[in-house]
CSV table of C-alpha atoms and ligand atoms in Angstrom, one decimal:
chain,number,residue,atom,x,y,z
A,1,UNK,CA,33.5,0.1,-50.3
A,2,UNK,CA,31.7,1.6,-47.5
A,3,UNK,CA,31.0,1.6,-43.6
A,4,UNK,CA,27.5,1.3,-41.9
A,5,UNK,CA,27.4,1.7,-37.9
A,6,UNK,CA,24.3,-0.2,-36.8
A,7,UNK,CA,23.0,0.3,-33.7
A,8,UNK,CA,20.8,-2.6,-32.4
A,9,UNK,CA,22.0,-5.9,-33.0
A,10,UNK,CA,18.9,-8.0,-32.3
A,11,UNK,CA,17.5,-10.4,-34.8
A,12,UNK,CA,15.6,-8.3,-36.6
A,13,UNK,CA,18.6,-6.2,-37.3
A,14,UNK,CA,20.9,-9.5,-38.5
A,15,UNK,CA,17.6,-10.5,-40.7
A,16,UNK,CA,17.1,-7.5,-42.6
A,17,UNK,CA,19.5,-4.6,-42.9
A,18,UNK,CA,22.4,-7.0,-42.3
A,19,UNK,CA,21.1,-10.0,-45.1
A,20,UNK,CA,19.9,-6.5,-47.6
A,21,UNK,CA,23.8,-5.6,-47.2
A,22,UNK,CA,25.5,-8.8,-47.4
A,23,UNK,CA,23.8,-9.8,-50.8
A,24,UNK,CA,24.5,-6.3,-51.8
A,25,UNK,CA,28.4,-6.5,-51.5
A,26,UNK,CA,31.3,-4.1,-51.0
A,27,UNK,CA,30.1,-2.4,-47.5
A,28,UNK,CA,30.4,-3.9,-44.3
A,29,UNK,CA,28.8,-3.2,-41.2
A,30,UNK,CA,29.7,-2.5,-37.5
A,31,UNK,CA,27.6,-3.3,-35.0
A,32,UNK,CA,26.9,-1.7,-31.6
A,33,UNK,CA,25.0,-3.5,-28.4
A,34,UNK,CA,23.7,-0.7,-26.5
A,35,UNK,CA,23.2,-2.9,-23.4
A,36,UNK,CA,24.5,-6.8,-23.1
A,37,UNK,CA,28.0,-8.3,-24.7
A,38,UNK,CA,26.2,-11.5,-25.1
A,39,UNK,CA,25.8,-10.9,-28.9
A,40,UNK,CA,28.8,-9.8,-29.3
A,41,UNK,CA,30.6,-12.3,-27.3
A,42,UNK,CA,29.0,-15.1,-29.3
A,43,UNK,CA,29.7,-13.6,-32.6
A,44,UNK,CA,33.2,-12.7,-31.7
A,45,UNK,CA,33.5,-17.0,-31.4
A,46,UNK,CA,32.7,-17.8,-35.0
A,47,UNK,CA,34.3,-14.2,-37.2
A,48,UNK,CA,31.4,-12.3,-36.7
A,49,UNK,CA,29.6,-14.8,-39.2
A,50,UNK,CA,25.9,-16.9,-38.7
A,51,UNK,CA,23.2,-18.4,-40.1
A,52,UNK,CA,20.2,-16.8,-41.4
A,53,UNK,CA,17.6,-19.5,-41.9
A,54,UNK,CA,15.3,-18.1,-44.3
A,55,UNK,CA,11.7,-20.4,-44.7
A,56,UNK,CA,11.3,-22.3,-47.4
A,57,UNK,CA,14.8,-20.9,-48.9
A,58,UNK,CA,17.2,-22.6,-46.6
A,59,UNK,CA,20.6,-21.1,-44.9
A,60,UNK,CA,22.5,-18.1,-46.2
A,61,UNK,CA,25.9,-17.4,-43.8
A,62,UNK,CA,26.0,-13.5,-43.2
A,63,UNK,CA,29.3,-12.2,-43.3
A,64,UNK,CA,29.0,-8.6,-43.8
A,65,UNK,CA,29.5,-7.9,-40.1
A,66,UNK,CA,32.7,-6.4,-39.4
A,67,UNK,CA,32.9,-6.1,-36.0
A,68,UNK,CA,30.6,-5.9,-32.7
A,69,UNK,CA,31.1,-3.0,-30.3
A,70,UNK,CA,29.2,-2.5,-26.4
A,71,UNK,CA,28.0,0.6,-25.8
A,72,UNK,CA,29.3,0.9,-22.2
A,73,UNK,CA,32.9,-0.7,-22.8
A,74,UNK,CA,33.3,1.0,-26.4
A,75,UNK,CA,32.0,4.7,-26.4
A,76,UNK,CA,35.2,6.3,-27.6
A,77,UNK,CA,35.4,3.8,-30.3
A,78,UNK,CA,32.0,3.9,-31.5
A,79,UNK,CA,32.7,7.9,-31.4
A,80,UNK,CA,35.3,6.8,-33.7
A,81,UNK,CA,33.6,5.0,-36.2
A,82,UNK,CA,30.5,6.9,-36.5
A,83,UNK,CA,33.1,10.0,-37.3
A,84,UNK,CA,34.0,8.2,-40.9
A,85,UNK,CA,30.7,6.2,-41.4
A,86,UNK,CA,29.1,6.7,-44.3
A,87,UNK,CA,25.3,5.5,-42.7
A,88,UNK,CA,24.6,4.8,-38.9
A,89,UNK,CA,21.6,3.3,-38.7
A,90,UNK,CA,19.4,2.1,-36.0
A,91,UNK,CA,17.1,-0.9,-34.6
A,92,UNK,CA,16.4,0.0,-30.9
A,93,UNK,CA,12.6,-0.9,-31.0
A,94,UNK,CA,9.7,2.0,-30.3
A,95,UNK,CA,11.0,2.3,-26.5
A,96,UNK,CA,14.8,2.9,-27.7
A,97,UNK,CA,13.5,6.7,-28.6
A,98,UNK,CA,13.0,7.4,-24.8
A,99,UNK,CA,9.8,9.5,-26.5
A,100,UNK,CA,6.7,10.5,-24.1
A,101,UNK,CA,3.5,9.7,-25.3
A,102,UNK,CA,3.0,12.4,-27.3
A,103,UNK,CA,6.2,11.3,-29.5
A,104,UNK,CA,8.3,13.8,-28.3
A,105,UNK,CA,12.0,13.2,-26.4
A,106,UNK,CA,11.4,12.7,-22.9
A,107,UNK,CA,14.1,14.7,-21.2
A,108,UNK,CA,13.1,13.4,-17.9
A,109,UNK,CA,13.5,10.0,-19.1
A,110,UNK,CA,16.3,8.2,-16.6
A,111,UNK,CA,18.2,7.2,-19.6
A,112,UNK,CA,18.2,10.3,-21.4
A,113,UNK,CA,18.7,12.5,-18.0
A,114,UNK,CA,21.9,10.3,-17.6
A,115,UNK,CA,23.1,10.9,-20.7
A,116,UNK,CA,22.4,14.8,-20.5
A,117,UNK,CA,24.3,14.4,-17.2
A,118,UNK,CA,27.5,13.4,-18.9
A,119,UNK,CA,27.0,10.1,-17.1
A,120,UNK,CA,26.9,7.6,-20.8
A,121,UNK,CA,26.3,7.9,-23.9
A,122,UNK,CA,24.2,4.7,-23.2
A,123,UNK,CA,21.0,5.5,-25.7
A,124,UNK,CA,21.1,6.1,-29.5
A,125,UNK,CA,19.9,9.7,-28.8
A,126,UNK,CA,23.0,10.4,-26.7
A,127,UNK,CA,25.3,8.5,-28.7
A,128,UNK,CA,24.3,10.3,-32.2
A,129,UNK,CA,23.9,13.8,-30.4
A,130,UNK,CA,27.6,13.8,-28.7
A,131,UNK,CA,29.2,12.2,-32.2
A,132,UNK,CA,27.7,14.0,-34.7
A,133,UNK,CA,28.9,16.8,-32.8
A,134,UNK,CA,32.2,15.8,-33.4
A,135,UNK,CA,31.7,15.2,-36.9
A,136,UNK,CA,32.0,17.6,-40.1
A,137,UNK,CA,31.2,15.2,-42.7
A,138,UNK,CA,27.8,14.4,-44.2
A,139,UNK,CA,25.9,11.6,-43.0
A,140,UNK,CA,22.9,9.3,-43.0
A,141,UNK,CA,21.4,8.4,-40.4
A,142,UNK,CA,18.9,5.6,-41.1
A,143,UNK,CA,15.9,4.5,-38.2
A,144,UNK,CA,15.2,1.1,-39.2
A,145,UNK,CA,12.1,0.6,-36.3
A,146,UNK,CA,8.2,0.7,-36.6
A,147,UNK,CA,7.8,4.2,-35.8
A,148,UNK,CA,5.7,7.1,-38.3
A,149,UNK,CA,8.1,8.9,-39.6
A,150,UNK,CA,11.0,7.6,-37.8
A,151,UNK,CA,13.9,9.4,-39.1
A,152,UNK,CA,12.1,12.8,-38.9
A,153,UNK,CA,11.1,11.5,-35.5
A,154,UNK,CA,14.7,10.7,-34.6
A,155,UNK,CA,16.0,13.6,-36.0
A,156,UNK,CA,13.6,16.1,-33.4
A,157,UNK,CA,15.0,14.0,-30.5
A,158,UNK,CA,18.4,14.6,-31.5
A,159,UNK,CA,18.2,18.4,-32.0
A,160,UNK,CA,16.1,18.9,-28.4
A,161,UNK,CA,19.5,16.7,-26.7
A,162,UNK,CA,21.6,18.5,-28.3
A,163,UNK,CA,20.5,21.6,-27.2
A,164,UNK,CA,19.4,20.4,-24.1
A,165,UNK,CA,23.3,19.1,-23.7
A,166,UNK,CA,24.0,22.5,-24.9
A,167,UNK,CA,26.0,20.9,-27.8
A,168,UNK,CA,27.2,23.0,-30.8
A,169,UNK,CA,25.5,20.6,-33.2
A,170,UNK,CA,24.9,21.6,-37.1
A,171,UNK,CA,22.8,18.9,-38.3
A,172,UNK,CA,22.3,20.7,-42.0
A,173,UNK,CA,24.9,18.0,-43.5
A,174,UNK,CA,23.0,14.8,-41.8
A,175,UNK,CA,19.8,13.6,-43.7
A,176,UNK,CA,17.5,11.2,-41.6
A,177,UNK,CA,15.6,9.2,-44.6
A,178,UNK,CA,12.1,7.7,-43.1
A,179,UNK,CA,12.4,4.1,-43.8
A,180,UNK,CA,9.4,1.4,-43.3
A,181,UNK,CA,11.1,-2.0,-42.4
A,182,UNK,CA,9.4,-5.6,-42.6
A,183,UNK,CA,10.1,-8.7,-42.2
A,184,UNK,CA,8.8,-11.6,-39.6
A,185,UNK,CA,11.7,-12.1,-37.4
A,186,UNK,CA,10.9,-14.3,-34.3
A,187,UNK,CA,13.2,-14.8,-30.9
A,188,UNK,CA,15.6,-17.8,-31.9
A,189,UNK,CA,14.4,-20.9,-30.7
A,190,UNK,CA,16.9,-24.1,-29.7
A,191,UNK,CA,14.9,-26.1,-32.2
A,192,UNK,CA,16.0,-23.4,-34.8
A,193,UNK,CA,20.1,-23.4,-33.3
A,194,UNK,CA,19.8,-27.5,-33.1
A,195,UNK,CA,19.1,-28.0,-36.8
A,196,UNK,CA,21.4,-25.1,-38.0
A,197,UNK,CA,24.2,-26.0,-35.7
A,198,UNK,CA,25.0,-22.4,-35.4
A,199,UNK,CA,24.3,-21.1,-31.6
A,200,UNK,CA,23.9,-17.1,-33.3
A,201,UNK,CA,21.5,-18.6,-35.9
A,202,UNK,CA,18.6,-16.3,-37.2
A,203,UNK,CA,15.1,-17.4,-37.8
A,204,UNK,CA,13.2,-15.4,-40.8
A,205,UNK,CA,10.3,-15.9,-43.3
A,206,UNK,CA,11.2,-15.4,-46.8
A,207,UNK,CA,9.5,-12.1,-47.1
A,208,UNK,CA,10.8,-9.0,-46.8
A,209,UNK,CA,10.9,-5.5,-47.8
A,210,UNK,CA,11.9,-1.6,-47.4
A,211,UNK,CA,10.8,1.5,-48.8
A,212,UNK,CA,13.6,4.4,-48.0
A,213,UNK,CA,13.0,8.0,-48.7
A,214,UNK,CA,15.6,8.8,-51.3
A,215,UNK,CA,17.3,11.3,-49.0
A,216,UNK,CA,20.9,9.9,-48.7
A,217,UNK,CA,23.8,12.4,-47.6
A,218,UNK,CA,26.2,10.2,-49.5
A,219,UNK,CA,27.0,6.7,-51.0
A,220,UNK,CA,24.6,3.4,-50.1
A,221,UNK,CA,24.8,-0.3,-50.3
A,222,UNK,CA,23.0,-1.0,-53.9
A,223,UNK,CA,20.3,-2.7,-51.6
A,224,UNK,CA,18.6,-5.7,-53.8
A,225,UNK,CA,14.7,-5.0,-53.9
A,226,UNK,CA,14.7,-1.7,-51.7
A,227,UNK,CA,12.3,0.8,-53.1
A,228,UNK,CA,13.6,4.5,-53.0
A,229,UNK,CA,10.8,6.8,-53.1
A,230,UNK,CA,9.6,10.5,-52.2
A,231,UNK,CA,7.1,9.4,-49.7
A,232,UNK,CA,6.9,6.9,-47.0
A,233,UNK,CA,4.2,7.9,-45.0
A,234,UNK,CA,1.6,6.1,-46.8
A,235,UNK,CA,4.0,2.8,-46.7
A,236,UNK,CA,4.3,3.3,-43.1
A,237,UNK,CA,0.7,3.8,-42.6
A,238,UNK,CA,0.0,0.5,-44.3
A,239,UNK,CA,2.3,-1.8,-42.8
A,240,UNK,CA,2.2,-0.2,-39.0
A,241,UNK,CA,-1.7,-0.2,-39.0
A,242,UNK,CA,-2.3,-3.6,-41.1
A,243,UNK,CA,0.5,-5.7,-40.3
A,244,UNK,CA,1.9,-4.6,-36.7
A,245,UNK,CA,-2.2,-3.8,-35.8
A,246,UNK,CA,-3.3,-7.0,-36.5
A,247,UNK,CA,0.2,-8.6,-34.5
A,248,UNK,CA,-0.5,-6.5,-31.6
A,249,UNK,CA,-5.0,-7.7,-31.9
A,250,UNK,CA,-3.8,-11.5,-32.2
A,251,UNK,CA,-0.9,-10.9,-29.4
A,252,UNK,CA,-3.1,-9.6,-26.7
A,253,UNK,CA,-6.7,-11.2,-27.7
A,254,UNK,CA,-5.0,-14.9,-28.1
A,255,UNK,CA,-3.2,-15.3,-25.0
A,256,UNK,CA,-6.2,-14.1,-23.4
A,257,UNK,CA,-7.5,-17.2,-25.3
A,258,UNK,CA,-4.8,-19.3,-24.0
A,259,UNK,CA,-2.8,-19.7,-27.5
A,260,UNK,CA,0.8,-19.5,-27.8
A,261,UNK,CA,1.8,-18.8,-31.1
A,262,UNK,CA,1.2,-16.1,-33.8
A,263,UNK,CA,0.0,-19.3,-36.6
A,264,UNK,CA,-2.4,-20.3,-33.9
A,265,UNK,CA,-4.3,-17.4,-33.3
A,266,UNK,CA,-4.4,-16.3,-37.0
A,267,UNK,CA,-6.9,-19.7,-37.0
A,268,UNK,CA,-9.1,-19.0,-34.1
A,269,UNK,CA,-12.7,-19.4,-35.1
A,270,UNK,CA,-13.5,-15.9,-32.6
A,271,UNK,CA,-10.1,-13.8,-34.0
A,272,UNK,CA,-9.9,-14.6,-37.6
A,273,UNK,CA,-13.0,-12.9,-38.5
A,274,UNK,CA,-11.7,-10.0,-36.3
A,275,UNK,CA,-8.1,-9.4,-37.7
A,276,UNK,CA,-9.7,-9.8,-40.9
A,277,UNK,CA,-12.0,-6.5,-40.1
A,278,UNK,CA,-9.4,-4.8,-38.4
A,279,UNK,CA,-7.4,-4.4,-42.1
A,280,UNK,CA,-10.3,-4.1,-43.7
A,281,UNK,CA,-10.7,-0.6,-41.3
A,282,UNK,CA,-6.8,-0.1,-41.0
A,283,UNK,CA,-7.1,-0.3,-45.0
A,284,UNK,CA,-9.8,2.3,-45.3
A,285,UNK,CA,-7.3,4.8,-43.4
A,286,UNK,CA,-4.8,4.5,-46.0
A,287,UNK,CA,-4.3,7.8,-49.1
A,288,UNK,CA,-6.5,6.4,-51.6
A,289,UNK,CA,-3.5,5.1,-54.3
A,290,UNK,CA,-3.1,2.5,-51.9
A,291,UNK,CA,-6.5,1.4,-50.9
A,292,UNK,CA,-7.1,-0.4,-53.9
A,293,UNK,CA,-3.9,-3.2,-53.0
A,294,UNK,CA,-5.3,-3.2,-48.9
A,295,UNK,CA,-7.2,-6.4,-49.6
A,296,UNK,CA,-4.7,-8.3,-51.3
A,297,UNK,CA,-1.9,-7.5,-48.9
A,298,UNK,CA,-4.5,-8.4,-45.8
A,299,UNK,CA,-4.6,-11.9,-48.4
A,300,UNK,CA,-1.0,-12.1,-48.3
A,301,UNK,CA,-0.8,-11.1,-44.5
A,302,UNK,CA,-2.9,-13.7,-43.6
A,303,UNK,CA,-0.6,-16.3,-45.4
A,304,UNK,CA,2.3,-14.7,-43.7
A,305,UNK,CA,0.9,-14.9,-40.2
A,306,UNK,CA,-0.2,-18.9,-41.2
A,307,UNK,CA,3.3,-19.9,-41.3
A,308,UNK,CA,3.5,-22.6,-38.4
A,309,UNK,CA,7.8,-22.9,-39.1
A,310,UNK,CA,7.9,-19.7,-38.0
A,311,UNK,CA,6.6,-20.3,-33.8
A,312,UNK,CA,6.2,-16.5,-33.8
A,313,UNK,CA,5.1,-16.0,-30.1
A,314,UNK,CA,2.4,-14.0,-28.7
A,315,UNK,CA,4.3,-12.8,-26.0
A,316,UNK,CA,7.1,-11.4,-27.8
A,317,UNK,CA,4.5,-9.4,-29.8
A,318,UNK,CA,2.5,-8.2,-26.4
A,319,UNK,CA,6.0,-6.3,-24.9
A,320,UNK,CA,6.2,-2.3,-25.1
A,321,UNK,CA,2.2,-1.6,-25.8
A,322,UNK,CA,2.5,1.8,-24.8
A,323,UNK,CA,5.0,2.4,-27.0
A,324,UNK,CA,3.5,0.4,-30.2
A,325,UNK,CA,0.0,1.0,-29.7
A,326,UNK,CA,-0.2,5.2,-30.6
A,327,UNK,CA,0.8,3.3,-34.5
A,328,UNK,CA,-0.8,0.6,-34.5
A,329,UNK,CA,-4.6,1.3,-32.7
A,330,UNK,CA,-4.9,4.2,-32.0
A,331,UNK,CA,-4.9,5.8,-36.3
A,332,UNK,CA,-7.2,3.6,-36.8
A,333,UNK,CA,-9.3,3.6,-33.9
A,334,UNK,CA,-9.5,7.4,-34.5
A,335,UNK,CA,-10.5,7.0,-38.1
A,336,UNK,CA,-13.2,4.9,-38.3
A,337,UNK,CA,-13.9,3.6,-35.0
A,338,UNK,CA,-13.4,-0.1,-35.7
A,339,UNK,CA,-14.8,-2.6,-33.5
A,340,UNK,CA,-12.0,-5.0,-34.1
A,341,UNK,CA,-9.6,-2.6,-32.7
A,342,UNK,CA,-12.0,-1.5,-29.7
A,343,UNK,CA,-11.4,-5.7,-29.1
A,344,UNK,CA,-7.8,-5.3,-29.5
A,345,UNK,CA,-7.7,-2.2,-27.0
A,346,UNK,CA,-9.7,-4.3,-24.4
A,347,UNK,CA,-7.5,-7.0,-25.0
A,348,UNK,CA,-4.3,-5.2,-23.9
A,349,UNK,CA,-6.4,-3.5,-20.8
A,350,UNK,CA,-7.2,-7.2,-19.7
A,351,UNK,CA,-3.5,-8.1,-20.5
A,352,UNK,CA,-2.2,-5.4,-18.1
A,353,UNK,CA,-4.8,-5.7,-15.6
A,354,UNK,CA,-4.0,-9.6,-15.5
A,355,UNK,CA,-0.4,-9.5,-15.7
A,356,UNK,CA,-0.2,-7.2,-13.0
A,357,UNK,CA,-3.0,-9.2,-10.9
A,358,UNK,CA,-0.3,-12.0,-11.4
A,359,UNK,CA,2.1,-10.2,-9.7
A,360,UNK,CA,4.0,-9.9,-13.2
A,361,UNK,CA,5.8,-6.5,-14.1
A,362,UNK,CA,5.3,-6.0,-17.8
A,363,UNK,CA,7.9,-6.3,-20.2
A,364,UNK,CA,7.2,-2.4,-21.1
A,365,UNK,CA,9.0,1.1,-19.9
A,366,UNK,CA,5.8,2.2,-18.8
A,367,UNK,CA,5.3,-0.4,-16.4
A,368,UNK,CA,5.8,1.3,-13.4
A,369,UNK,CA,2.8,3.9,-14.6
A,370,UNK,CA,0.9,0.5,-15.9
A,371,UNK,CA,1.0,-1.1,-12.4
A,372,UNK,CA,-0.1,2.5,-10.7
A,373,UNK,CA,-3.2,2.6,-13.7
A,374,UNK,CA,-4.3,-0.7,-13.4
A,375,UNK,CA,-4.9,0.2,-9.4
A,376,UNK,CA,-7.1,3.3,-10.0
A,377,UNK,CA,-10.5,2.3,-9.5
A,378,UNK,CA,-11.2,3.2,-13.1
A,379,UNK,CA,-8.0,2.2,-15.2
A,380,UNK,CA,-9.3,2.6,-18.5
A,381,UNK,CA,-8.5,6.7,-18.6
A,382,UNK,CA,-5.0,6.2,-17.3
A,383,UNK,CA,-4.0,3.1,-19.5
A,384,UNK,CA,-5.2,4.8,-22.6
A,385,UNK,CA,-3.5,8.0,-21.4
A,386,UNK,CA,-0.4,6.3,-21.7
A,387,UNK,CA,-1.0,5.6,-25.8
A,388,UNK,CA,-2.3,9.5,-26.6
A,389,UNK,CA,-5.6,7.9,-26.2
A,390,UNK,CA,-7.5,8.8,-23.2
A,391,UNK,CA,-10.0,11.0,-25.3
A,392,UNK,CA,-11.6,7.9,-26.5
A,393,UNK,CA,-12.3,5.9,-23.7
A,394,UNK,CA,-15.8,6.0,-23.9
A,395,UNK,CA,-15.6,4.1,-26.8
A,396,UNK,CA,-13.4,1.3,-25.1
A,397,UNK,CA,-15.3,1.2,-21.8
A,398,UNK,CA,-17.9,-2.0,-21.4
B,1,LIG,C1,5.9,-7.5,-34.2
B,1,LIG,C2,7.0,-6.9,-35.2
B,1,LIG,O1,7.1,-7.9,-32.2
B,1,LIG,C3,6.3,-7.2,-32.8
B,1,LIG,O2,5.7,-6.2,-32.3
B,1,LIG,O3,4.7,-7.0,-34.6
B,1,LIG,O4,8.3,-7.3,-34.7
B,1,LIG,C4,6.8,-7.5,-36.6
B,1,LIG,O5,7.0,-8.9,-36.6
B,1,LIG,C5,7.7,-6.8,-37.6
B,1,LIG,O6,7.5,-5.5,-37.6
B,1,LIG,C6,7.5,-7.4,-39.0
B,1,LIG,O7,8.2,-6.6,-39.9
């Protein structure tokens, strides 16, 4: 038996790590909400238990959450748990890093000067920094979001806190394990709670899968299907660049179309041909051992993104560009120059420059710097600026 502290209790989280444990048995998880108690609150109501409705498979009830804690009503408990946890783990999305556009910790960041002010923990940086520091035991501390290298990234960001917070912090016992995570999780939709009858109820496709680096401190859940392996870069690569770059190309190009949903756009007469090319170049990026399987898993990509049960929308994709697109462009773009992505670049400048026309703040941490960008009488330099790309706007420029 063992304890994982997750923090990052969205539907991704209750769709993967949490359905990888609960079929594993004999560990339990606690969660943590960084920011609202609404999860919490409604999973408090029925035992901590829900619905995951997996396509094509049915309902399995989850019961491997323990408990929920809130960041800003629980700290000194969550300090507590994460002193005896065997894994704290995370899914806090690209912007939950508080990294600049050059990936590294932005100490500037409001959040993170808060926290270095004594004023939280509220973020995962300041909440791993000040408990680790209190804690002489190994650990594993598993990133489970679409990041390169995200436990080598989330390690860096918690060694410049911690000395910025001029904590005595010894992080030679803690091993962060990069991880690549997938599975098609959309926003749960009334339709979905209505025919489950469970109000938490999780949407999911029947694929999914994780590739850890076999770099545990301790004891893990015997995970059904995860691959441990030396290596995840070239896993990350794949699935960041094919999968997430062709999300992010049918997000921002198919609401420019007018579409709605993920299923939709995948069947556009103009953007099928173009996501198609855009994996055929993300694939050609890839170390060569996995070259060979890039078209097949664009084949079974394309099936994936088909799935009309799922009602993945567009918009959910198109939040946080600036911090998905230096993963999911930008490699690429780099590499080979593709013409699909170029689209998919222009797409996202038309998004911000419409959104913002509309008077809309984006749903991004950077939209305060978008809405300044998309004023400049030449926005392209500053937009890409803010995805480590400004270097190549001559190739995105009309
Ligand atoms: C999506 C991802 O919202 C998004 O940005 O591209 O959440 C995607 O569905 C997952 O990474 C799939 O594993």
């Amino acid at each position: 038996m063992g304890t994982i502290l997750h923090f990052g209790l969205g539907n991704f989280a209750r769709a993967h790590l949490l359905d990888y444990t609960d079929q594993a048995g004999g560990w339990d998880v606690v969660g943590v909400s960084l920011r609202s108690s609404s999860v919490r609150d409604g999973l408090a109501r029925q035992g901590f238990e829900y619905d995951l409705c997996v396509q094509g498979q049915g309902v399995r009830r989850i019961k491997a959450l323990r408990d929920v804690l809130v960041a800003p009503n629980d700290r000194a408990e969550i300090i507590d748990v994460m002193a005896d946890a065997e894994i704290i783990s995370a899914t806090v999305t690209e912007k939950g890093y508080h990294l600049d556009a050059a990936g590294k910790l932005n100490l500037q960041d409001p959040a993170i000067a808060a926290d270095l002010a004594g004023q939280g923990p509220t973020t995962l940086i300041g909440f791993l920094a000040f408990g680790l520091a209190e804690r002489r035991k190994p650990v594993t501390v598993l990133s489970c979001d679409n990041r390169m290298e995200n436990g080598k990234t989330l390690e860096t960001a918690v060694a410049v806190f911690s000395e910025a917070a001029g904590l005595d912090l010894n992080l030679d016992a803690v091993h962060f394990p990069n991880a690549m995570v997938d599975r098609i999780t959309p926003a749960t939709t009334d339709a979905v709670r209505a025919i489950s009858g469970d109000p938490m109820a999780v949407p999911t496709e029947a694929f999914s899968e994780w590739v850890i680096e076999d770099n545990f401190a301790g004891p893990h859940p015997d995970w059904p299907g995860v691959q441990l392996v030396d290596d995840v870069a070239p896993h990350e690569m794949r699935k960041l660049r094919m999968l997430n770059g062709a999300h992010s190309l049918l997000a921002y190009a198919g609401l420019e179309r007018g579409l709605t949903y993920v299923h939709e756009a995948v069947r556009d007469p103009v953007l099928r041909p173009l996501v198609s090319e855009l994996m055929k170049d993300a694939g050609a990026t890839l170390p060569a051992a996995l070259q060979a399987q890039a078209p097949d898993y664009a084949d079974a990509l394309l099936r994936r993104f088909e799935n009309p049960e799922l009602a993945h929308r567009l918009d959910q994709i198109a939040m946080d560009g600036s911090q998905k697109l230096p993963y999911r462009f930008v490699p690429t773009l780099r590499e080979t120059g593709s013409k699909a992505v170029i689209v998919g670049m222009r797409a996202w400048i038309s998004y911000c420059m419409s959104e913002t026309a509309k008077g809309r703040a984006l749903n991004d941490p950077c939209a305060m710097e978008i809405a300044s960008a998309v004023k400049q009488p030449d926005p392209v330099v500053p937009l890409l600026g803010l995805v480590g790309a400004e270097d190549l706007a001559p190739l995105i420029r009309k």
